[in-house]
Tab-separated table of C-alpha atoms in Angstrom:
chain	number	residue	atom	x	y	z
A	166	UNK	CA	-136.120	64.203	-10.709
A	167	UNK	CA	-138.875	65.144	-8.306
A	168	UNK	CA	-140.112	68.589	-7.450
A	169	UNK	CA	-137.913	68.917	-4.402
A	170	UNK	CA	-134.748	67.986	-6.312
A	171	UNK	CA	-135.713	70.482	-8.967
A	172	UNK	CA	-135.947	73.398	-6.547
A	173	UNK	CA	-132.869	72.231	-4.660
A	174	UNK	CA	-131.025	72.295	-7.993
A	175	UNK	CA	-132.258	75.799	-8.662
A	176	UNK	CA	-131.162	77.012	-5.245
A	177	UNK	CA	-127.713	75.486	-5.729
A	178	UNK	CA	-127.221	77.118	-9.076
A	179	UNK	CA	-128.449	80.480	-7.866
A	180	UNK	CA	-131.308	80.635	-10.344
A	181	UNK	CA	-134.623	82.251	-9.562
A	182	UNK	CA	-138.097	81.202	-10.515
A	183	UNK	CA	-140.475	83.948	-11.588
A	184	UNK	CA	-144.217	84.023	-11.127
A	185	UNK	CA	-144.816	81.984	-14.245
A	186	UNK	CA	-142.302	79.424	-13.100
A	187	UNK	CA	-139.805	80.812	-15.558
A	188	UNK	CA	-136.109	80.296	-15.053
A	189	UNK	CA	-134.110	83.460	-15.578
A	190	UNK	CA	-130.887	81.948	-16.722
A	191	UNK	CA	-130.163	83.689	-19.997
A	192	UNK	CA	-127.589	85.933	-18.394
A	193	UNK	CA	-124.872	83.406	-18.061
A	194	UNK	CA	-125.708	81.852	-14.706
A	195	UNK	CA	-124.537	78.323	-14.399
A	196	UNK	CA	-126.880	75.356	-14.442
A	197	UNK	CA	-125.725	72.248	-12.613
A	198	UNK	CA	-128.585	69.777	-12.707
A	199	UNK	CA	-129.107	67.912	-15.951
A	200	UNK	CA	-131.450	67.347	-17.611
A	201	UNK	CA	-133.410	70.301	-16.344
A	202	UNK	CA	-137.175	70.244	-16.118
A	203	UNK	CA	-138.036	73.687	-17.334
A	204	UNK	CA	-140.265	76.110	-19.171
A	205	UNK	CA	-139.180	77.049	-22.664
A	206	UNK	CA	-140.841	79.559	-25.022
A	207	UNK	CA	-144.144	78.013	-26.293
A	208	UNK	CA	-143.622	75.143	-23.839
A	209	UNK	CA	-143.962	74.378	-20.164
A	210	UNK	CA	-142.718	71.749	-17.757
A	211	UNK	CA	-140.665	69.722	-20.261
A	212	UNK	CA	-137.348	67.916	-19.796
A	213	UNK	CA	-134.612	69.905	-21.515
A	214	UNK	CA	-131.728	67.905	-23.006
A	215	UNK	CA	-130.398	70.705	-25.194
A	216	UNK	CA	-131.414	74.251	-26.047
A	217	UNK	CA	-129.358	74.550	-29.259
A	218	UNK	CA	-130.860	72.804	-31.116
A	219	UNK	CA	-133.857	72.483	-28.776
A	220	UNK	CA	-134.476	68.935	-27.535
A	221	UNK	CA	-137.358	68.741	-25.084
A	222	UNK	CA	-139.139	65.665	-23.755
A	223	UNK	CA	-142.671	65.320	-22.380
A	224	UNK	CA	-142.595	63.831	-18.860
A	225	UNK	CA	-144.238	60.412	-18.524
A	226	UNK	CA	-147.092	61.536	-16.276
A	227	UNK	CA	-148.708	63.576	-19.081
A	228	UNK	CA	-149.430	60.442	-21.125
A	229	UNK	CA	-152.627	59.693	-19.231
A	230	UNK	CA	-154.558	61.629	-21.882
A	231	UNK	CA	-155.111	60.933	-25.567
A	232	UNK	CA	-154.391	64.456	-26.786
A	233	UNK	CA	-151.036	66.057	-26.031
A	234	UNK	CA	-151.453	69.838	-25.593
A	235	UNK	CA	-149.132	71.912	-27.792
A	236	UNK	CA	-147.252	73.344	-24.808
A	237	UNK	CA	-146.491	69.814	-23.559
A	238	UNK	CA	-145.558	68.423	-26.971
A	239	UNK	CA	-141.946	67.237	-27.341
A	240	UNK	CA	-139.419	69.100	-29.484
A	241	UNK	CA	-136.593	67.698	-31.577
A	242	UNK	CA	-134.484	69.468	-34.214
A	243	UNK	CA	-131.339	68.164	-35.884
A	244	UNK	CA	-129.714	71.463	-36.852
A	245	UNK	CA	-129.489	74.402	-34.501
A	246	UNK	CA	-130.306	77.336	-36.801
A	247	UNK	CA	-134.067	76.907	-36.530
A	248	UNK	CA	-136.772	79.285	-37.751
A	249	UNK	CA	-137.810	81.607	-34.935
A	250	UNK	CA	-139.726	84.049	-37.125
A	251	UNK	CA	-141.550	83.429	-40.396
A	252	UNK	CA	-143.373	86.242	-42.192
A	253	UNK	CA	-146.355	84.599	-43.892
A	254	UNK	CA	-146.650	87.580	-46.268
A	255	UNK	CA	-143.452	86.567	-47.994
A	256	UNK	CA	-143.338	82.837	-47.104
A	257	UNK	CA	-143.982	80.493	-50.040
A	258	UNK	CA	-144.087	76.730	-50.435
A	259	UNK	CA	-142.025	75.829	-53.519
A	260	UNK	CA	-142.757	72.712	-55.545
A	261	UNK	CA	-140.130	71.934	-58.140
A	262	UNK	CA	-138.069	69.188	-59.756
A	263	UNK	CA	-139.687	66.673	-62.095
A	264	UNK	CA	-143.070	68.455	-62.321
A	265	UNK	CA	-145.068	70.001	-65.174
A	266	UNK	CA	-144.832	73.496	-63.673
A	267	UNK	CA	-142.729	74.873	-60.866
A	268	UNK	CA	-145.122	76.293	-58.318
A	269	UNK	CA	-144.897	78.748	-55.431
A	270	UNK	CA	-147.883	78.836	-53.114
A	271	UNK	CA	-148.687	81.246	-50.286
A	272	UNK	CA	-150.351	80.048	-47.090
A	273	UNK	CA	-153.644	81.664	-48.229
A	274	UNK	CA	-153.454	79.768	-51.502
A	275	UNK	CA	-152.767	76.496	-49.719
A	276	UNK	CA	-155.796	77.063	-47.501
A	277	UNK	CA	-158.168	78.050	-50.313
A	278	UNK	CA	-157.101	76.037	-53.367
A	279	UNK	CA	-157.189	72.645	-51.669
A	280	UNK	CA	-159.634	70.701	-49.532
A	281	UNK	CA	-158.748	70.815	-45.809
A	282	UNK	CA	-158.578	67.585	-43.804
A	283	UNK	CA	-158.187	66.921	-40.053
A	284	UNK	CA	-157.239	63.849	-38.055
A	285	UNK	CA	-155.445	62.760	-34.914
A	286	UNK	CA	-152.059	61.155	-35.372
A	287	UNK	CA	-149.181	60.161	-33.111
A	288	UNK	CA	-145.819	61.761	-33.794
A	289	UNK	CA	-142.996	59.677	-32.353
A	290	UNK	CA	-139.232	60.069	-32.612
A	291	UNK	CA	-137.463	56.954	-33.958
A	292	UNK	CA	-135.256	57.009	-30.868
A	293	UNK	CA	-138.090	57.306	-28.345
A	294	UNK	CA	-137.259	54.892	-25.493
A	295	UNK	CA	-133.573	54.672	-26.446
A	296	UNK	CA	-132.726	54.981	-22.745
A	297	UNK	CA	-134.245	51.542	-22.072
A	298	UNK	CA	-131.847	49.656	-24.371
A	299	UNK	CA	-128.912	47.891	-22.764
A	300	UNK	CA	-126.214	48.768	-23.648
A	301	UNK	CA	-127.380	52.312	-24.428
A	302	UNK	CA	-126.922	53.179	-28.099
A	303	UNK	CA	-125.441	56.568	-28.973
A	304	UNK	CA	-127.906	59.393	-29.314
A	305	UNK	CA	-130.157	61.379	-27.007
A	306	UNK	CA	-131.304	59.155	-24.150
A	307	UNK	CA	-135.017	59.737	-24.529
A	308	UNK	CA	-137.305	57.935	-22.125
A	309	UNK	CA	-140.944	57.607	-23.219
A	310	UNK	CA	-141.665	61.269	-23.928
A	311	UNK	CA	-140.342	61.849	-27.446
A	312	UNK	CA	-143.874	61.325	-28.676
A	313	UNK	CA	-147.241	63.047	-28.679
A	314	UNK	CA	-150.670	62.940	-30.264
A	315	UNK	CA	-152.319	65.950	-31.874
A	316	UNK	CA	-155.167	66.903	-34.173
A	317	UNK	CA	-153.455	67.881	-37.418
A	318	UNK	CA	-155.248	70.062	-39.961
A	319	UNK	CA	-153.957	70.702	-43.426
A	320	UNK	CA	-154.147	69.687	-47.056
A	321	UNK	CA	-153.287	66.445	-48.796
A	322	UNK	CA	-149.765	66.265	-50.156
A	323	UNK	CA	-151.212	64.383	-53.130
A	324	UNK	CA	-153.432	67.359	-54.079
A	325	UNK	CA	-150.504	69.784	-53.986
A	326	UNK	CA	-148.286	67.468	-56.038
A	327	UNK	CA	-151.043	66.934	-58.597
A	328	UNK	CA	-151.474	70.714	-58.834
A	329	UNK	CA	-147.843	70.978	-59.934
A	330	UNK	CA	-148.169	67.806	-62.034
A	331	UNK	CA	-145.892	64.848	-61.310
A	332	UNK	CA	-144.052	63.914	-64.510
A	333	UNK	CA	-143.428	60.349	-65.627
A	334	UNK	CA	-140.203	58.814	-64.413
A	335	UNK	CA	-140.591	60.315	-60.920
A	336	UNK	CA	-139.596	57.897	-58.174
A	337	UNK	CA	-139.423	59.880	-54.951
A	338	UNK	CA	-140.141	63.271	-53.415
A	339	UNK	CA	-137.724	65.259	-51.244
A	340	UNK	CA	-138.710	67.659	-48.471
A	341	UNK	CA	-136.643	70.524	-47.119
A	342	UNK	CA	-137.468	72.744	-44.148
A	343	UNK	CA	-136.299	76.174	-43.030
A	344	UNK	CA	-133.845	74.782	-40.481
A	345	UNK	CA	-130.134	75.086	-41.231
A	346	UNK	CA	-126.849	74.146	-39.644
A	347	UNK	CA	-124.689	76.983	-38.253
A	348	UNK	CA	-121.734	75.597	-40.192
A	349	UNK	CA	-122.411	75.787	-43.947
A	350	UNK	CA	-120.761	72.469	-44.846
A	351	UNK	CA	-122.953	70.427	-42.497
A	352	UNK	CA	-125.470	68.452	-44.611
A	353	UNK	CA	-128.868	70.146	-44.603
A	354	UNK	CA	-131.722	68.065	-43.230
A	355	UNK	CA	-133.475	66.962	-46.431
A	356	UNK	CA	-135.307	63.656	-46.680
A	357	UNK	CA	-137.248	61.851	-49.367
A	358	UNK	CA	-139.632	58.935	-49.664
A	359	UNK	CA	-141.297	57.128	-52.594
A	360	UNK	CA	-143.883	58.851	-54.809
A	361	UNK	CA	-146.399	56.058	-54.055
A	362	UNK	CA	-146.316	56.974	-50.360
A	363	UNK	CA	-146.833	60.651	-51.250
A	364	UNK	CA	-150.046	59.751	-53.080
A	365	UNK	CA	-151.432	58.129	-49.904
A	366	UNK	CA	-154.531	60.105	-48.817
A	367	UNK	CA	-153.346	60.188	-45.198
A	368	UNK	CA	-150.130	62.118	-45.914
A	369	UNK	CA	-150.831	65.813	-45.419
A	370	UNK	CA	-149.148	69.190	-45.107
A	371	UNK	CA	-150.477	70.550	-41.813
A	372	UNK	CA	-150.780	74.207	-40.871
A	373	UNK	CA	-152.654	73.596	-37.611
A	374	UNK	CA	-151.908	71.508	-34.550
A	375	UNK	CA	-154.747	71.013	-32.054
A	376	UNK	CA	-156.686	73.844	-33.702
A	377	UNK	CA	-153.904	76.425	-33.511
A	378	UNK	CA	-151.076	77.432	-35.819
A	379	UNK	CA	-148.229	74.950	-35.303
A	380	UNK	CA	-145.786	76.292	-32.663
A	381	UNK	CA	-142.417	77.390	-34.081
A	382	UNK	CA	-140.742	74.629	-32.117
A	383	UNK	CA	-142.951	71.994	-33.759
A	384	UNK	CA	-142.530	73.234	-37.320
A	385	UNK	CA	-144.438	76.480	-38.025
A	386	UNK	CA	-145.831	77.278	-40.534
A	387	UNK	CA	-146.222	73.951	-42.352
A	388	UNK	CA	-145.335	70.434	-41.289
A	389	UNK	CA	-145.390	67.188	-43.217
A	390	UNK	CA	-147.617	64.619	-41.477
A	391	UNK	CA	-146.942	60.971	-42.277
A	392	UNK	CA	-149.291	59.031	-39.969
A	393	UNK	CA	-148.009	55.652	-38.825
A	394	UNK	CA	-144.403	56.501	-39.750
A	395	UNK	CA	-141.692	57.752	-37.400
A	396	UNK	CA	-141.040	61.476	-36.947
A	397	UNK	CA	-137.872	61.514	-39.065
A	398	UNK	CA	-140.201	61.726	-42.084
A	399	UNK	CA	-142.421	64.482	-40.636
A	400	UNK	CA	-140.337	67.390	-41.964
A	401	UNK	CA	-140.789	70.581	-39.940
A	402	UNK	CA	-141.217	74.064	-41.450
A	403	UNK	CA	-141.458	72.572	-44.951
A	404	UNK	CA	-140.567	75.190	-47.549
A	405	UNK	CA	-139.502	73.182	-50.586
A	406	UNK	CA	-140.812	69.980	-52.153
A	407	UNK	CA	-138.759	68.487	-54.975
A	408	UNK	CA	-139.977	65.636	-57.184
A	409	UNK	CA	-137.037	63.413	-58.155
A	410	UNK	CA	-136.348	60.930	-60.938
A	411	UNK	CA	-133.449	59.410	-59.007
A	412	UNK	CA	-132.863	58.627	-55.335
A	413	UNK	CA	-131.803	61.489	-53.064
A	414	UNK	CA	-128.264	61.047	-51.805
A	415	UNK	CA	-127.052	62.806	-48.693
A	416	UNK	CA	-125.873	61.892	-45.198
A	417	UNK	CA	-129.423	61.746	-43.839
A	418	UNK	CA	-130.646	59.348	-46.508
A	419	UNK	CA	-127.570	57.184	-46.829
A	420	UNK	CA	-126.389	56.858	-43.248
A	421	UNK	CA	-128.975	58.100	-40.746
A	422	UNK	CA	-132.183	56.459	-39.505
A	423	UNK	CA	-131.280	52.973	-40.663
A	424	UNK	CA	-132.387	49.622	-39.210
A	425	UNK	CA	-130.951	46.143	-39.705
A	426	UNK	CA	-132.820	44.630	-42.653
A	427	UNK	CA	-133.617	41.299	-41.015
A	428	UNK	CA	-136.584	39.637	-39.311
A	429	UNK	CA	-135.917	41.006	-35.803
A	430	UNK	CA	-134.519	44.352	-37.054
A	431	UNK	CA	-131.714	43.729	-34.596
A	432	UNK	CA	-128.030	42.883	-34.234
A	433	UNK	CA	-125.813	41.872	-31.302
A	434	UNK	CA	-124.856	44.936	-29.214
A	435	UNK	CA	-121.925	46.686	-30.829
A	436	UNK	CA	-122.252	44.744	-34.080
A	437	UNK	CA	-122.447	46.687	-37.349
A	438	UNK	CA	-125.470	46.360	-39.624
A	439	UNK	CA	-124.742	44.294	-42.741
A	440	UNK	CA	-127.865	45.084	-44.711
A	441	UNK	CA	-129.691	48.309	-43.934
A	442	UNK	CA	-133.172	49.672	-44.493
A	443	UNK	CA	-134.830	53.007	-43.787
A	444	UNK	CA	-136.946	53.177	-40.640
A	445	UNK	CA	-140.605	53.737	-41.571
A	446	UNK	CA	-143.624	52.282	-39.726
A	447	UNK	CA	-144.106	52.405	-35.980
A	448	UNK	CA	-144.844	49.317	-33.913
A	449	UNK	CA	-147.522	48.620	-31.311
A	450	UNK	CA	-146.849	50.259	-27.960
A	451	UNK	CA	-148.435	51.215	-24.667
A	452	UNK	CA	-146.912	53.147	-21.811
A	453	UNK	CA	-147.926	53.593	-18.192
A	454	UNK	CA	-148.348	57.286	-17.288
A	455	UNK	CA	-149.625	56.864	-13.744
A	456	UNK	CA	-148.893	56.015	-11.005
A	457	UNK	CA	-145.370	57.408	-10.875
A	458	UNK	CA	-142.375	55.095	-10.670
A	459	UNK	CA	-141.759	54.096	-7.020
A	460	UNK	CA	-145.059	55.573	-5.836
A	461	UNK	CA	-146.073	54.361	-2.365
A	462	UNK	CA	-149.544	53.029	-1.450
A	463	UNK	CA	-151.158	51.333	1.531
A	464	UNK	CA	-152.752	47.906	1.672
A	465	UNK	CA	-156.383	48.218	0.590
A	466	UNK	CA	-155.807	51.290	-1.595
A	467	UNK	CA	-157.479	51.385	-4.986
A	468	UNK	CA	-154.867	52.473	-7.515
A	469	UNK	CA	-155.753	53.847	-10.935
A	470	UNK	CA	-153.229	52.685	-13.515
A	471	UNK	CA	-153.498	54.660	-16.750
A	472	UNK	CA	-151.692	55.451	-19.971
A	473	UNK	CA	-151.947	55.531	-23.743
A	474	UNK	CA	-151.517	52.973	-26.512
A	475	UNK	CA	-151.041	53.252	-30.278
A	476	UNK	CA	-149.599	51.550	-33.333
A	477	UNK	CA	-148.963	52.212	-37.038
A	478	UNK	CA	-152.627	52.554	-37.964
A	479	UNK	CA	-154.427	49.231	-37.546
A	480	UNK	CA	-155.812	50.499	-34.248
A	481	UNK	CA	-155.632	49.251	-30.663
A	482	UNK	CA	-157.650	46.141	-29.811
A	483	UNK	CA	-156.642	45.642	-26.174
A	484	UNK	CA	-154.361	46.856	-23.445
A	485	UNK	CA	-153.522	44.182	-20.874
A	486	UNK	CA	-152.224	44.998	-17.398
A	487	UNK	CA	-150.306	42.733	-15.016
A	488	UNK	CA	-149.432	43.329	-11.359
A	489	UNK	CA	-147.633	40.019	-10.840
A	490	UNK	CA	-144.656	40.444	-13.118
A	491	UNK	CA	-146.402	39.218	-16.251
A	492	UNK	CA	-147.903	35.941	-14.952
A	493	UNK	CA	-151.519	37.029	-15.250
A	494	UNK	CA	-153.085	39.831	-17.251
A	495	UNK	CA	-156.302	41.823	-16.980
A	496	UNK	CA	-157.941	43.762	-19.787
A	497	UNK	CA	-157.867	47.535	-19.192
A	498	UNK	CA	-160.732	49.873	-20.056
A	499	UNK	CA	-160.176	51.744	-23.307
A	500	UNK	CA	-161.056	55.395	-23.878
A	501	UNK	CA	-162.886	56.558	-27.007
A	502	UNK	CA	-161.339	55.797	-30.378
A	503	UNK	CA	-160.108	59.045	-31.978
A	504	UNK	CA	-159.040	57.516	-35.277
A	505	UNK	CA	-156.669	54.722	-36.160
A	506	UNK	CA	-153.484	56.789	-35.929
A	507	UNK	CA	-154.337	58.344	-32.537
A	508	UNK	CA	-153.333	57.571	-28.958
A	509	UNK	CA	-155.967	55.466	-27.236
A	510	UNK	CA	-156.388	56.153	-23.532
A	511	UNK	CA	-156.597	53.172	-21.193
A	512	UNK	CA	-157.058	52.728	-17.443
A	513	UNK	CA	-157.705	50.037	-14.863
A	514	UNK	CA	-158.319	50.087	-11.105
A	515	UNK	CA	-156.093	47.813	-9.065
A	516	UNK	CA	-156.693	46.940	-5.398
A	517	UNK	CA	-153.532	46.512	-3.341
A	518	UNK	CA	-153.882	43.388	-1.198
A	519	UNK	CA	-150.544	42.582	0.392
A	520	UNK	CA	-147.521	44.710	1.320
A	521	UNK	CA	-144.404	44.598	-0.816
A	522	UNK	CA	-142.998	45.774	-4.117
A	523	UNK	CA	-145.285	45.406	-7.085
A	524	UNK	CA	-144.247	45.396	-10.739
A	525	UNK	CA	-146.956	46.904	-12.924
A	526	UNK	CA	-146.852	46.054	-16.633
A	527	UNK	CA	-148.852	47.133	-19.664
A	528	UNK	CA	-149.050	45.334	-22.964
A	529	UNK	CA	-150.941	46.608	-26.027
A	530	UNK	CA	-152.395	44.344	-28.712
A	531	UNK	CA	-153.367	45.850	-32.060
A	532	UNK	CA	-156.114	44.911	-34.503
A	533	UNK	CA	-153.632	43.009	-36.679
A	534	UNK	CA	-152.806	40.815	-33.671
A	535	UNK	CA	-149.349	42.279	-32.982
A	536	UNK	CA	-148.452	42.776	-29.334
A	537	UNK	CA	-145.672	44.340	-27.316
A	538	UNK	CA	-142.842	41.874	-26.648
A	539	UNK	CA	-141.174	41.190	-23.287
A	540	UNK	CA	-137.782	41.842	-24.872
A	541	UNK	CA	-136.704	44.069	-27.766
A	542	UNK	CA	-133.693	43.206	-29.920
A	543	UNK	CA	-130.825	45.711	-29.936
A	544	UNK	CA	-130.077	48.014	-32.883
A	545	UNK	CA	-127.269	50.598	-33.180
A	546	UNK	CA	-129.607	53.573	-33.532
A	547	UNK	CA	-131.635	52.658	-30.460
A	548	UNK	CA	-134.808	52.847	-32.543
A	549	UNK	CA	-138.316	51.381	-32.212
A	550	UNK	CA	-138.291	50.574	-28.474
A	551	UNK	CA	-141.646	48.969	-27.693
A	552	UNK	CA	-141.134	46.396	-24.940
A	553	UNK	CA	-143.945	45.799	-22.461
A	554	UNK	CA	-143.879	48.863	-20.207
A	555	UNK	CA	-142.969	48.354	-16.567
A	556	UNK	CA	-143.069	50.466	-13.418
A	557	UNK	CA	-142.526	49.582	-9.781
A	558	UNK	CA	-144.720	50.649	-6.881
A	559	UNK	CA	-144.523	49.898	-3.182
A	560	UNK	CA	-147.380	48.821	-0.928
A	561	UNK	CA	-146.970	49.355	2.815
B	1172	UNK	CA	-106.588	80.793	-39.120
B	1173	UNK	CA	-109.864	80.394	-40.939
B	1174	UNK	CA	-110.762	77.522	-38.662
B	1175	UNK	CA	-109.985	79.416	-35.489
B	1176	UNK	CA	-112.085	82.461	-36.345
B	1177	UNK	CA	-115.209	80.511	-37.242
B	1178	UNK	CA	-116.536	79.849	-33.745
B	1179	UNK	CA	-116.229	83.497	-32.823
B	1180	UNK	CA	-117.924	84.533	-36.015
B	1181	UNK	CA	-120.781	82.240	-35.122
B	1182	UNK	CA	-121.202	83.627	-31.610
B	1183	UNK	CA	-121.201	87.126	-33.082
B	1184	UNK	CA	-123.942	86.450	-35.654
B	1185	UNK	CA	-125.973	84.514	-33.101
B	1186	UNK	CA	-126.092	87.461	-30.723
B	1187	UNK	CA	-127.069	89.862	-33.526
B	1188	UNK	CA	-129.921	87.595	-34.576
B	1189	UNK	CA	-131.230	87.667	-31.029
B	1190	UNK	CA	-131.635	91.439	-31.193
B	1191	UNK	CA	-133.565	91.829	-34.433
B	1192	UNK	CA	-136.989	91.307	-32.874
B	1193	UNK	CA	-137.412	87.629	-33.594
B	1194	UNK	CA	-140.742	86.359	-32.469
B	1195	UNK	CA	-139.333	83.381	-30.604
B	1196	UNK	CA	-136.481	84.166	-28.249
B	1197	UNK	CA	-134.596	81.014	-27.509
B	1198	UNK	CA	-133.016	80.992	-24.058
B	1199	UNK	CA	-129.428	80.009	-23.406
B	1200	UNK	CA	-128.776	77.585	-20.568
B	1201	UNK	CA	-125.240	77.885	-19.337
B	1202	UNK	CA	-124.422	74.359	-18.244
B	1203	UNK	CA	-120.941	74.384	-16.747
B	1204	UNK	CA	-118.426	71.970	-18.233
B	1205	UNK	CA	-115.965	70.401	-15.811
B	1206	UNK	CA	-112.584	72.077	-15.551
B	1207	UNK	CA	-109.924	70.109	-17.294
B	1208	UNK	CA	-107.279	70.112	-19.961
B	1209	UNK	CA	-109.007	70.745	-23.288
B	1210	UNK	CA	-112.197	72.305	-21.954
B	1211	UNK	CA	-111.700	75.465	-24.020
B	1212	UNK	CA	-111.383	73.342	-27.182
B	1213	UNK	CA	-114.712	71.692	-26.472
B	1214	UNK	CA	-116.290	75.093	-25.891
B	1215	UNK	CA	-114.823	76.459	-29.087
B	1216	UNK	CA	-115.317	73.583	-31.519
B	1217	UNK	CA	-118.246	71.550	-30.167
B	1218	UNK	CA	-120.422	74.394	-28.925
B	1219	UNK	CA	-120.089	76.114	-32.271
B	1220	UNK	CA	-122.946	73.938	-33.533
B	1221	UNK	CA	-124.677	72.570	-30.450
B	1222	UNK	CA	-125.182	73.167	-26.759
B	1223	UNK	CA	-123.441	71.359	-23.898
B	1224	UNK	CA	-126.520	69.175	-23.410
B	1225	UNK	CA	-125.331	66.823	-26.148
B	1226	UNK	CA	-122.153	66.218	-24.168
B	1227	UNK	CA	-123.854	65.794	-20.803
B	1228	UNK	CA	-126.370	63.402	-22.371
B	1229	UNK	CA	-123.602	61.061	-23.489
B	1230	UNK	CA	-121.835	61.320	-20.143
B	1231	UNK	CA	-120.450	57.934	-19.132
B	1232	UNK	CA	-119.475	56.838	-22.636
B	1233	UNK	CA	-116.117	55.061	-22.873
B	1234	UNK	CA	-113.175	56.447	-24.843
B	1235	UNK	CA	-113.979	54.409	-27.952
B	1236	UNK	CA	-117.506	55.790	-27.989
B	1237	UNK	CA	-116.306	59.380	-27.539
B	1238	UNK	CA	-113.881	58.830	-30.403
B	1239	UNK	CA	-116.725	57.531	-32.510
B	1240	UNK	CA	-118.906	60.518	-31.623
B	1241	UNK	CA	-116.189	63.078	-32.426
B	1242	UNK	CA	-115.374	61.317	-35.719
B	1243	UNK	CA	-119.084	61.324	-36.533
B	1244	UNK	CA	-119.098	65.115	-36.066
B	1245	UNK	CA	-116.069	65.486	-38.342
B	1246	UNK	CA	-116.924	62.963	-41.074
B	1247	UNK	CA	-120.693	63.252	-41.272
B	1248	UNK	CA	-121.384	66.789	-40.047
B	1249	UNK	CA	-118.141	68.241	-41.470
B	1250	UNK	CA	-117.024	69.857	-38.218
B	1251	UNK	CA	-113.788	71.737	-39.028
B	1252	UNK	CA	-111.619	69.990	-36.428
B	1253	UNK	CA	-108.093	68.820	-37.259
B	1254	UNK	CA	-106.777	65.459	-36.100
B	1255	UNK	CA	-104.631	66.798	-33.280
B	1256	UNK	CA	-107.447	68.924	-31.848
B	1257	UNK	CA	-109.874	66.006	-32.169
B	1258	UNK	CA	-107.553	63.847	-30.065
B	1259	UNK	CA	-107.389	66.524	-27.365
B	1260	UNK	CA	-111.184	66.822	-27.392
B	1261	UNK	CA	-111.598	63.044	-27.083
B	1262	UNK	CA	-109.095	63.009	-24.201
B	1263	UNK	CA	-111.021	65.708	-22.341
B	1264	UNK	CA	-114.424	64.080	-22.936
B	1265	UNK	CA	-113.342	60.577	-21.971
B	1266	UNK	CA	-111.546	61.857	-18.876
B	1267	UNK	CA	-114.198	64.275	-17.607
B	1268	UNK	CA	-117.331	62.636	-19.050
B	1269	UNK	CA	-116.087	59.097	-19.543
B	1270	UNK	CA	-117.005	55.706	-18.259
B	1271	UNK	CA	-117.256	55.575	-14.486
B	1272	UNK	CA	-115.284	52.609	-13.128
B	1273	UNK	CA	-117.293	50.620	-10.629
């Protein structure tokens, strides 16, 4: 949707835009255009798929920079009763289960008892890019914007768990946030992963995002950060950590966020998965932020093609760009390295020589030698989309 | 009876919560569902837990897919929808938001 369509849509639906670009539509006016590009509390200019629970996507053009500002950072909740106010005076992080002592820690205690750490890391929804699969799997049809990169500051999960004392026989740790379903019988969003992963130095409990308290919509006051792994594990508004001596069983662990457990992590469209595994590590990916899809240029123009690239933590080695449909590739310039879990900016200048339609492609290669494929196998969840990114431009 | 009163109970508590000075005021976007037989059931049962966006986002799904989605809501998310109502909801969704024949 371009700017003109957006305002046309507003005019049709009788909505008004205030000085801050705010849509006054809370009084029951009807919205016709979907999805709406809108401002939301704490956010601006995002694509709104749902407001209850909030599902907001970052438009493609903002991925020309390594750091995603908090107000442009995507939002995704599973259950619609989300925390909209947390009083830090009474808020406590509970650590219980198979530990030496059950512990309740205030935010001040978390900040003073443990060593703070900071690093950049990409947060990406498992279903980011689902819209590019054919046929489209069920689920929200995210394009590229269910991802973002931020500077996370917090304390190591390992330090907090050791403070409570993990007892022998512990196999995994479960995390619960403040979000709830409106209907009490709906399974609460609680997830677990193995103790060994929890002892990884890079797994932290963050209280800051890009140097500010984490916005409510991104998991205030404390969010689990699992760099290199998909967002399903990054529990928002964490309030309870439970050490377990047997596997957690609930809908989310047994049925949701599963991939085919085979080499290609894929099945034929429509086919059921025979053997399943939990989705964990991200794959190598680059996306083109600019120019916009179907942008028009003139012969002789110099076009800056730019975007970001990332992987699961080996780091980006190269981003290759093609303007001839993948026949030949040129190495793009890479921006500064902000850590192995971060977005890496890339750009290249392309001179338009002849009129016609041009297909621009980007392909990232990581330090382990993995690269984006031309084609991605289908899976029922529509997870892990990472095909070579493609946009079309026209030269007149 | 218990089932029928639940959605209203939810709307009631939701509007109270909005008035107790919460720091973050979440807006409500009133997307209009197409008129059609069963629309009020969708509003009552589906919108109890989520906004219309979830429906619009799956617009174009065939009847089998809508059936699958509604069963997913009932079996996995425990939506209190009886079989007869579920069928009416699937009929509405696949008629008004179903696969477009080309």
